[in-house]
Coordinates of C-alpha atoms in Angstrom, one line a residue:
Chain S
L22 CA -25.6 61.4 34.8
A23 CA -23.8 59.6 32.0
K24 CA -25.5 56.4 30.9
T25 CA -23.3 53.4 30.4
T26 CA -23.8 50.4 28.1
Q27 CA -22.0 47.1 28.6
P28 CA -22.4 43.6 27.1
I29 CA -24.9 41.6 29.2
S30 CA -22.7 38.6 29.5
M31 CA -19.3 37.2 28.5
D32 CA -17.8 33.7 28.8
S33 CA -14.1 32.9 29.2
Y34 CA -11.8 30.1 30.2
E35 CA -9.3 30.0 33.0
G36 CA -6.0 31.6 32.2
Q37 CA -7.3 33.8 29.4
E38 CA -7.3 37.6 29.4
V39 CA -10.7 39.1 29.5
N40 CA -11.6 42.6 28.1
I41 CA -14.9 44.2 29.0
T42 CA -15.9 47.3 27.2
C43 CA -18.2 50.0 28.5
S44 CA -19.7 52.8 26.3
H45 CA -20.4 56.2 27.9
N46 CA -21.0 58.5 25.0
N47 CA -22.2 61.5 27.1
I48 CA -19.4 61.4 29.6
A49 CA -18.8 64.9 31.1
T50 CA -15.5 66.6 31.4
N51 CA -15.4 66.1 35.2
D52 CA -16.5 62.5 35.1
Y53 CA -14.2 59.6 36.2
I54 CA -14.7 56.0 35.2
T55 CA -14.8 53.4 37.9
W56 CA -15.3 49.6 37.7
Y57 CA -16.7 47.4 40.4
Q58 CA -17.0 43.6 40.8
Q59 CA -20.0 42.0 42.5
F60 CA -20.5 38.4 43.7
P61 CA -24.0 37.1 44.5
S62 CA -25.5 38.5 47.8
Q63 CA -22.5 40.7 48.4
G64 CA -21.8 44.4 48.0
P65 CA -19.8 45.6 45.0
R66 CA -16.0 45.7 45.3
F67 CA -13.9 48.5 43.8
I68 CA -11.6 47.3 41.1
I69 CA -10.1 50.3 39.4
Q70 CA -10.7 54.0 38.5
G71 CA -9.4 56.2 35.8
Y72 CA -9.8 59.5 34.0
K73 CA -7.9 59.0 30.7
T74 CA -5.3 56.9 29.0
K75 CA -4.3 53.8 31.0
V76 CA -4.4 52.8 34.6
T77 CA -3.0 49.6 36.0
N78 CA -3.2 48.1 39.5
E79 CA -2.5 44.7 40.9
V80 CA -5.7 43.1 39.7
A81 CA -6.7 44.9 36.4
S82 CA -5.9 47.5 33.8
L83 CA -8.2 50.2 32.5
F84 CA -7.9 51.6 29.0
I85 CA -9.5 54.9 28.1
P86 CA -9.3 56.3 24.6
A87 CA -8.7 60.0 24.0
D88 CA -12.4 60.8 23.4
R89 CA -13.3 59.0 26.7
K90 CA -16.5 57.8 25.2
S91 CA -15.7 54.2 26.1
S92 CA -13.4 52.3 28.5
T93 CA -12.1 48.8 28.6
L94 CA -11.5 46.8 31.7
S95 CA -8.8 44.2 31.2
L96 CA -8.5 41.2 33.6
P97 CA -5.3 39.2 33.0
R98 CA -5.3 35.4 33.3
V99 CA -8.8 35.0 34.9
S100 CA -9.6 32.2 37.2
L101 CA -12.9 30.6 38.2
S102 CA -13.2 33.0 41.2
D103 CA -13.4 35.9 38.8
T104 CA -16.9 34.8 37.8
A105 CA -19.0 37.8 38.8
V106 CA -20.9 40.8 37.6
Y107 CA -18.8 43.7 36.5
Y108 CA -20.1 47.3 36.5
C109 CA -18.7 50.4 35.1
L110 CA -19.7 53.7 36.6
V111 CA -19.2 57.2 35.4
G112 CA -19.5 60.1 37.7
V113 CA -17.8 63.2 39.1
N114 CA -14.8 62.8 41.4
T115 CA -16.3 64.6 44.3
N116 CA -17.9 63.6 47.5
A117 CA -21.2 65.0 46.4
G118 CA -21.2 63.3 43.1
K119 CA -23.3 60.2 42.6
S120 CA -23.1 57.5 40.1
T121 CA -25.8 55.3 38.5
F122 CA -25.2 51.6 38.0
G123 CA -25.8 50.3 34.5
D124 CA -26.9 46.7 33.9
G125 CA -23.4 45.2 34.3
T126 CA -21.7 42.4 32.6
T127 CA -21.9 38.9 33.9
L128 CA -18.6 37.2 33.3
T129 CA -18.5 33.4 33.5
V130 CA -15.1 31.8 33.7
K131 CA -15.1 28.1 32.7
P132 CA -12.4 25.5 33.6
Chain Z
G6 CA -8.6 49.5 52.6
A7 CA -11.7 51.3 53.8
V8 CA -14.3 49.1 55.4
V9 CA -18.1 49.6 55.5
S10 CA -20.3 47.3 57.6
Q11 CA -24.0 46.7 57.6
H12 CA -26.2 45.3 60.3
P13 CA -28.1 43.1 60.2
S14 CA -26.9 41.0 57.3
R15 CA -30.3 39.3 57.0
V16 CA -33.7 40.1 58.5
I17 CA -37.2 38.6 58.2
C18 CA -40.1 40.7 59.4
K19 CA -43.9 40.6 59.1
S20 CA -46.0 42.9 57.0
G21 CA -46.7 46.2 58.7
T22 CA -43.6 46.3 60.9
S23 CA -40.6 48.6 60.5
V24 CA -37.0 47.5 60.1
K25 CA -33.9 49.5 60.7
I26 CA -30.7 48.8 58.8
E27 CA -27.4 50.3 60.0
C28 CA -24.4 51.3 57.8
R29 CA -21.1 52.1 59.4
S30 CA -17.8 53.3 58.0
L31 CA -15.3 51.5 60.3
D32 CA -12.0 53.2 59.6
F33 CA -12.8 56.4 57.9
Q34 CA -15.2 59.3 58.1
A35 CA -17.9 59.5 55.5
T36 CA -19.6 62.8 54.8
T37 CA -21.7 61.1 52.2
M38 CA -23.4 57.7 52.2
F39 CA -25.6 56.1 49.6
W40 CA -28.4 53.6 49.9
Y41 CA -29.1 51.2 47.1
R42 CA -31.7 48.5 46.5
Q43 CA -31.1 45.4 44.3
F44 CA -33.7 42.9 43.2
P45 CA -32.6 39.4 42.0
K46 CA -30.7 39.4 38.7
Q47 CA -30.9 43.1 38.5
S48 CA -28.5 46.0 38.9
L49 CA -28.2 48.3 41.9
M50 CA -30.8 51.1 42.1
L51 CA -29.8 54.2 43.9
M52 CA -32.5 55.1 46.5
A53 CA -31.0 58.1 48.2
T54 CA -28.0 60.1 49.1
S55 CA -27.3 60.6 52.8
N56 CA -25.3 63.6 54.0
E57 CA -24.2 63.9 57.6
G58 CA -26.2 66.5 59.5
S59 CA -28.7 67.2 56.7
K60 CA -31.7 65.7 55.1
A61 CA -31.3 62.9 52.7
T62 CA -31.8 63.4 49.0
Y63 CA -34.1 60.8 47.5
E64 CA -34.2 59.6 43.9
Q65 CA -37.3 60.0 41.9
G66 CA -39.9 57.4 42.7
V67 CA -38.5 56.6 46.2
E68 CA -40.9 57.4 49.0
K69 CA -39.1 59.4 51.6
D70 CA -41.8 58.7 54.3
K71 CA -41.4 55.0 53.7
F72 CA -37.6 54.8 53.6
L73 CA -36.4 57.0 56.4
I74 CA -32.7 57.8 56.3
N75 CA -30.7 59.3 59.2
H76 CA -27.1 60.2 58.9
A77 CA -26.4 61.1 62.5
S78 CA -22.6 61.0 62.5
L79 CA -19.7 60.8 60.1
T80 CA -19.6 57.0 60.6
L81 CA -23.2 56.0 60.8
S82 CA -26.2 56.1 58.5
T83 CA -29.5 54.3 59.1
L84 CA -32.3 53.2 56.7
T85 CA -35.6 52.4 58.2
V86 CA -38.2 50.7 56.1
T87 CA -41.5 51.7 57.6
S88 CA -44.7 49.6 57.4
A89 CA -42.9 47.0 55.3
H90 CA -44.7 45.0 52.7
P91 CA -43.7 41.9 50.8
E92 CA -42.8 44.0 47.7
D93 CA -40.1 45.7 49.9
S94 CA -38.3 42.4 50.1
S95 CA -34.9 43.1 48.5
F96 CA -31.1 43.3 49.0
Y97 CA -30.3 46.7 50.5
I98 CA -26.7 48.0 50.1
C99 CA -25.1 51.1 51.4
S100 CA -21.9 52.7 50.3
A101 CA -19.7 55.5 51.7
R102 CA -17.2 58.0 50.4
A103 CA -14.1 59.0 52.3
G104 CA -14.0 62.6 53.3
T105 CA -10.8 63.2 51.4
G106 CA -12.6 63.3 48.1
G107 CA -12.8 61.0 45.1
N108 CA -15.4 59.0 43.2
E109 CA -14.4 55.7 44.8
Q110 CA -17.3 54.3 46.9
Y111 CA -16.8 51.6 49.5
F112 CA -19.7 49.3 49.7
G113 CA -21.2 47.4 52.6
P114 CA -21.9 43.7 52.4
G115 CA -25.6 44.3 52.0
T116 CA -28.7 43.4 54.0
R117 CA -31.2 40.8 52.8
L118 CA -34.7 41.9 53.8
T119 CA -37.6 39.4 53.6
V120 CA -41.1 40.6 54.5
T121 CA -43.6 37.9 55.1

């Protein structure tokens, strides 16, 4: 399983764009990159998934360079409610594939 | 979106007793479910992979006789913590994958287990 490395913590202010980068140097050809958000005492919530280049949905964008050894989650105009732990997972896009959670990034949004 | 529920959300039990936690996929069928454990201020640790109709696959270091997993149907998996001890106190989270394929996991809300 590909190991992921993220910054332990990040601070931001309301209304700013936040970019969280994840390193996954040994990502395999069949691996997808998935980001989750977790609030205290809750299960993780799916944010976005991608394989290469750029993916955008209603809450975030995911940038993946050509070598796929890293990825960046971009959260536009964060609010206080975006304060949470963010995890990037790398794993195969099949039902049998499993992913291992890294340490995650604790994002604190300040007023 | 796909919804996964867990029951109970919170349980307190005495040392030596067993506790069963249920994980259900409410609006989709899940051929594969995962069980995680999370200690305070730490990341999620994968305990086992549960496949419908077959034995669960446990991660290294997880005692299969202590953490019994049953995936009886495409919408239900259960985790039984047998002879619980205070060190088993943790936040247990399950997740499920839809049968249509994809790496996207849908997580349950978690179960807080406290062993006294």
